[in-house]
Coordinates of C-alpha atoms in Angstrom, one line a residue:
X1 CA -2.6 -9.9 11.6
X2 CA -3.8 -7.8 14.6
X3 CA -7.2 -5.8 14.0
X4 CA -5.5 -2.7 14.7
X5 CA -3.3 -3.3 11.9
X6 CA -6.6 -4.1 9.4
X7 CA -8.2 -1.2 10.5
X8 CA -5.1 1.1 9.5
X9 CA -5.0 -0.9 6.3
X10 CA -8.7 -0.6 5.7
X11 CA -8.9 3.0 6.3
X12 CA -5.9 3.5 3.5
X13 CA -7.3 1.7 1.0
X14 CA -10.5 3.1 1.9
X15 CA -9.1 6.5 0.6
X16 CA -7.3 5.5 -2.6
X17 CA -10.6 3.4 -3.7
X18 CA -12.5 7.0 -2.8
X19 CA -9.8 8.6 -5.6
X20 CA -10.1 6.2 -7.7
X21 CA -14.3 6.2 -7.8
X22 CA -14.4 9.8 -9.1
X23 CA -11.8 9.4 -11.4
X24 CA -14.4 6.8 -13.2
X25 CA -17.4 8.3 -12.4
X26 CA -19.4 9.4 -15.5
X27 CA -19.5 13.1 -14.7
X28 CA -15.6 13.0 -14.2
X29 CA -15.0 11.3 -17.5
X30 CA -17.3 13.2 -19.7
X31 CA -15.6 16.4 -18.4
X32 CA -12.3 14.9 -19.0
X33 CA -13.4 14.0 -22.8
X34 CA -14.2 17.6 -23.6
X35 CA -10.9 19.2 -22.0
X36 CA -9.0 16.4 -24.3
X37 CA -11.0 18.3 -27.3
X38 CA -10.8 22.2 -25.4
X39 CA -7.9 22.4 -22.9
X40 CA -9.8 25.6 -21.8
X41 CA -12.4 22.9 -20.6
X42 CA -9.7 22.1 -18.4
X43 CA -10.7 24.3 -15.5
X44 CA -14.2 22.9 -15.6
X45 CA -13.0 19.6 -14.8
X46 CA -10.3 20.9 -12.2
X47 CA -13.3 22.6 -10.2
X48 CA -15.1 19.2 -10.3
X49 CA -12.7 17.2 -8.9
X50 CA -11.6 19.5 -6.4
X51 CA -15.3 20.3 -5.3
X52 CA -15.8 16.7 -4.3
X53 CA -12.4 16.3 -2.9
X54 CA -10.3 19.5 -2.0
X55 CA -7.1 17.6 -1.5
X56 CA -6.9 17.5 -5.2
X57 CA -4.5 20.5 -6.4
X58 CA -4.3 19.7 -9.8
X59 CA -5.5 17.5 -12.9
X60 CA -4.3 17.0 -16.6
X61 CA -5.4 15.3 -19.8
X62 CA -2.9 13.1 -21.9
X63 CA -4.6 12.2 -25.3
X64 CA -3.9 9.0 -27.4
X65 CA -1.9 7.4 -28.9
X66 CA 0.7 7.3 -25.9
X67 CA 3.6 6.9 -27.9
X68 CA 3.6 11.0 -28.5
X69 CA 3.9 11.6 -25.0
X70 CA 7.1 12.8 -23.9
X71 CA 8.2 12.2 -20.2
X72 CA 11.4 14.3 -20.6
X73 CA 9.4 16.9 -20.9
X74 CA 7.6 16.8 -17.5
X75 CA 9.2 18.2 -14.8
X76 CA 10.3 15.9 -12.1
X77 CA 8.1 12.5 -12.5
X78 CA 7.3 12.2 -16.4
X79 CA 8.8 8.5 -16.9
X80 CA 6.8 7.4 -13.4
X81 CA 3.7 9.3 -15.0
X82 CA 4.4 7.1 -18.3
X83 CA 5.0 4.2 -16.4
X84 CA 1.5 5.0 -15.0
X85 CA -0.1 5.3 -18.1
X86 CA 1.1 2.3 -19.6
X87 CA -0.7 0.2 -16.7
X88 CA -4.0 2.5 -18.0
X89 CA -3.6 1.6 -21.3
X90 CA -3.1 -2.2 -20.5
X91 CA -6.0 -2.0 -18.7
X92 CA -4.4 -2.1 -15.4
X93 CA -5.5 0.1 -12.8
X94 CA -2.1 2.0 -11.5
X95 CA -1.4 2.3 -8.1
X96 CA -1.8 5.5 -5.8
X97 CA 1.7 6.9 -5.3
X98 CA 3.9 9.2 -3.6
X99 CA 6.2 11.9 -6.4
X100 CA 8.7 12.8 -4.1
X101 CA 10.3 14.1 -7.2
X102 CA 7.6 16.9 -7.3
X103 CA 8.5 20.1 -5.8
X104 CA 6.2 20.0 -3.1
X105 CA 5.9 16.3 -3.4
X106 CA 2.5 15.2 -4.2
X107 CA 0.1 12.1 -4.6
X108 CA -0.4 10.7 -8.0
X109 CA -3.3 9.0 -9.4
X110 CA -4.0 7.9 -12.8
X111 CA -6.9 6.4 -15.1
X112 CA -8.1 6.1 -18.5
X113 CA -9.7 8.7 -20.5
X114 CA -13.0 6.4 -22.5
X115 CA -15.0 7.1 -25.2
X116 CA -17.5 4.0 -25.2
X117 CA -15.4 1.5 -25.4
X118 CA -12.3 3.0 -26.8
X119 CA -9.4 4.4 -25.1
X120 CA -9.3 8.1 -25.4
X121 CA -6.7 9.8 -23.5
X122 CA -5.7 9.2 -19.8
X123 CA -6.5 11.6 -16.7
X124 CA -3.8 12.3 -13.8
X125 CA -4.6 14.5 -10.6
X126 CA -2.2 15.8 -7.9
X127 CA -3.0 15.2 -4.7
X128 CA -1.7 16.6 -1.4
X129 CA -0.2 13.8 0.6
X130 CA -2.2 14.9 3.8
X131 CA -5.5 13.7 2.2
X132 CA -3.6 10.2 3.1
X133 CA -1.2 11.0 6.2
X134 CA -3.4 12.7 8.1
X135 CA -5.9 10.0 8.7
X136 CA -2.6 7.5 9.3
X137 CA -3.4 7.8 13.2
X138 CA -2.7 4.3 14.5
X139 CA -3.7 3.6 17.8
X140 CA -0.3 2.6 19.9
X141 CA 0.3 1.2 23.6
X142 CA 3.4 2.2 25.4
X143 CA 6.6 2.4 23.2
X144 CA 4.8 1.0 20.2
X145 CA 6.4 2.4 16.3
X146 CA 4.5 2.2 13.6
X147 CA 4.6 3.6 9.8
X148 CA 3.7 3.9 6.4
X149 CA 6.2 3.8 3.4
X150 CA 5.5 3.5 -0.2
X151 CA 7.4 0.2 -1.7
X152 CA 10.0 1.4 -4.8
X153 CA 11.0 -1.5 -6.1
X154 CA 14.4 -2.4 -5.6
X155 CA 15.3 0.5 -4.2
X156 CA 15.0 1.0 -0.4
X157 CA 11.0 1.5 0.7
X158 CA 10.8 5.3 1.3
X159 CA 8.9 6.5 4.7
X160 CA 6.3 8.6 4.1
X161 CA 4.6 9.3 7.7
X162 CA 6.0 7.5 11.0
X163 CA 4.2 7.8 14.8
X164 CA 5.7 6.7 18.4
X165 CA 9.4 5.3 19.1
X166 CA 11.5 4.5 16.3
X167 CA 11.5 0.2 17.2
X168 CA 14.6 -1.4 18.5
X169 CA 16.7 -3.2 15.4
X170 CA 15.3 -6.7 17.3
X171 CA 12.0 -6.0 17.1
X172 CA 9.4 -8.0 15.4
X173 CA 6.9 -6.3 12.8
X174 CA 4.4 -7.0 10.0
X175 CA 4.4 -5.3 6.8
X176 CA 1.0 -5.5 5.2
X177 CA 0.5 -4.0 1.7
X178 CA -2.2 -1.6 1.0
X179 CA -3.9 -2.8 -2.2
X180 CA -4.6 0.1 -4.7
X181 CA -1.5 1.7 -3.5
X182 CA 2.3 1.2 -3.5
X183 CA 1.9 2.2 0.2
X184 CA 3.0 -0.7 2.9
X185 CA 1.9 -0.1 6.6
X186 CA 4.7 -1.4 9.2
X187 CA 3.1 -2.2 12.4
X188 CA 4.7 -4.5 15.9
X189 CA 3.6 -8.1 16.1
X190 CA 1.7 -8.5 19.3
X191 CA 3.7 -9.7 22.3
X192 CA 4.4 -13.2 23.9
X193 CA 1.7 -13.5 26.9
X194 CA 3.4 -13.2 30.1
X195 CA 3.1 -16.7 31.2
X196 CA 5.5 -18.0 27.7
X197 CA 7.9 -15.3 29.0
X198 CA 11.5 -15.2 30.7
X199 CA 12.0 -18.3 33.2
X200 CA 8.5 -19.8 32.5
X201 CA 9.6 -20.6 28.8
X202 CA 12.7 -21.8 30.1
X203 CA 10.9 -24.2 32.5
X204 CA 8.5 -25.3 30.1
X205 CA 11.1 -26.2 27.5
X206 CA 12.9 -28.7 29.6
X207 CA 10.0 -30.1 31.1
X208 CA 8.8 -31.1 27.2
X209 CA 13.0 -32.2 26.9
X210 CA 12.5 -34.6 30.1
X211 CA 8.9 -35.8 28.8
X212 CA 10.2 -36.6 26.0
X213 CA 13.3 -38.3 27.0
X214 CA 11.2 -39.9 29.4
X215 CA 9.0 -41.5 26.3
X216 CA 11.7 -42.6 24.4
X217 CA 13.2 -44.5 27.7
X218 CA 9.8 -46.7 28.3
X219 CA 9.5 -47.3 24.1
X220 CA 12.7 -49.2 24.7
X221 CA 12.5 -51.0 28.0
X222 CA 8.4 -52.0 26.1
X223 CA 10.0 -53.5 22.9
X224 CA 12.9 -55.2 25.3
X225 CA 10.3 -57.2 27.6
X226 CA 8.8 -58.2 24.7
X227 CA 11.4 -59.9 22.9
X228 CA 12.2 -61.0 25.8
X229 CA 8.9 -62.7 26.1

């Protein structure tokens, strides 16, 4: 893995662990407890978030038990946000995702509500997918591609934010997962050196074909003289 490809991958991950911090921190969950018990508490903890981090358009409370939540009644991404809040209440820690299905698309983080120990409710922010694409600024040499996408399962990874050439269909890349995240950054596998290149390589191989050749020959003229002798 090249270093600029950890860096990129380090910076993400960076950012989604910065989310996820405020989500948990105490402040953030005590004003998420009283908006579950006064949803006119809810701007109190909208301001909050969005004071610390301004990419963050919007937030929402679900309360337990889960089961009375209704995803067809979200517009756009309510089964993905169940989906979400199932890893919550497993006590999983979902990933940061792309809605594309939200008109505009947005960023989707999610974490449990608690009271003590107990499970309380579950608290989902909207975030504006520059907070992440705008610091995906790899740093590229010549005709170099590179980009992030967000893994959907088994349907085909979506591109969220590309930079350079689009790479030729022979090209050789690595496709390092962002942990956190269902993001995956694509970036070109460093180069043959020059000197393991073109007619060099070609050279080189048949000289380790006639060496080896070569070995084989004297193993079997050694073991002859010896049974002859």
């Amino acid at each position: 893995v090249s270093s600029e490809a950890q860096r990129i991958v380090g910076q993400v991950e960076e950012l989604a662990a910065k989310l996820q911090q405020l989500l948990v921190d105490p402040q953030t969950q005590s004003l998420a407890l009283l908006a579950l018990a006064d949803p006119a508490k809810l701007a109190d903890l909208s301001g909050h978030l969005s004071s610390r981090i301004p990419q963050i358009k919007r937030a929402r409370v679900v309360p337990e038990p889960l089961w009375r939540f209704r995803p067809t009644e979200v517009a756009g991404n309510g089964f993905a946000l169940q989906e979400m809040m199932m890893m919550a209440q497993a006590g999983q820690q979902p990933p940061l995702q792309m809605h594309p299905s939200l008109q505009p698309p947005m960023l989707v983080d999610v974490t449990g509500i608690k009271k003590g120990k107990d499970l309380a409710g579950y608290l989902v922010i909207e975030v504006e997918p520059e907070y992440v694409l705008a610091q995906f600024n790899p740093e590229l040499s010549g005709n170099a591609y590179s980009s992030i996408s967000q893994n959907n399962g088994r349907q085909a990874a979506a591109t969220l934010k590309s930079v350079g050439n689009a790479a030729p269909a022979n090209t050789l890349s690595e496709k390092l997962p962002v942990n956190g995240t269902l993001f995956r950054i694509e970036v070109p596998l460093p180069r043959a050196p020059g000197f393991l290149s073109g007619s060099v390589l070609v050279v080189a191989l048949a000289l380790g074909l006639l060496l080896l050749v070569t070995a084989v020959i004297l193993y079997r003229l050694n073991k002859q003289w010896v049974l002859e002798h």
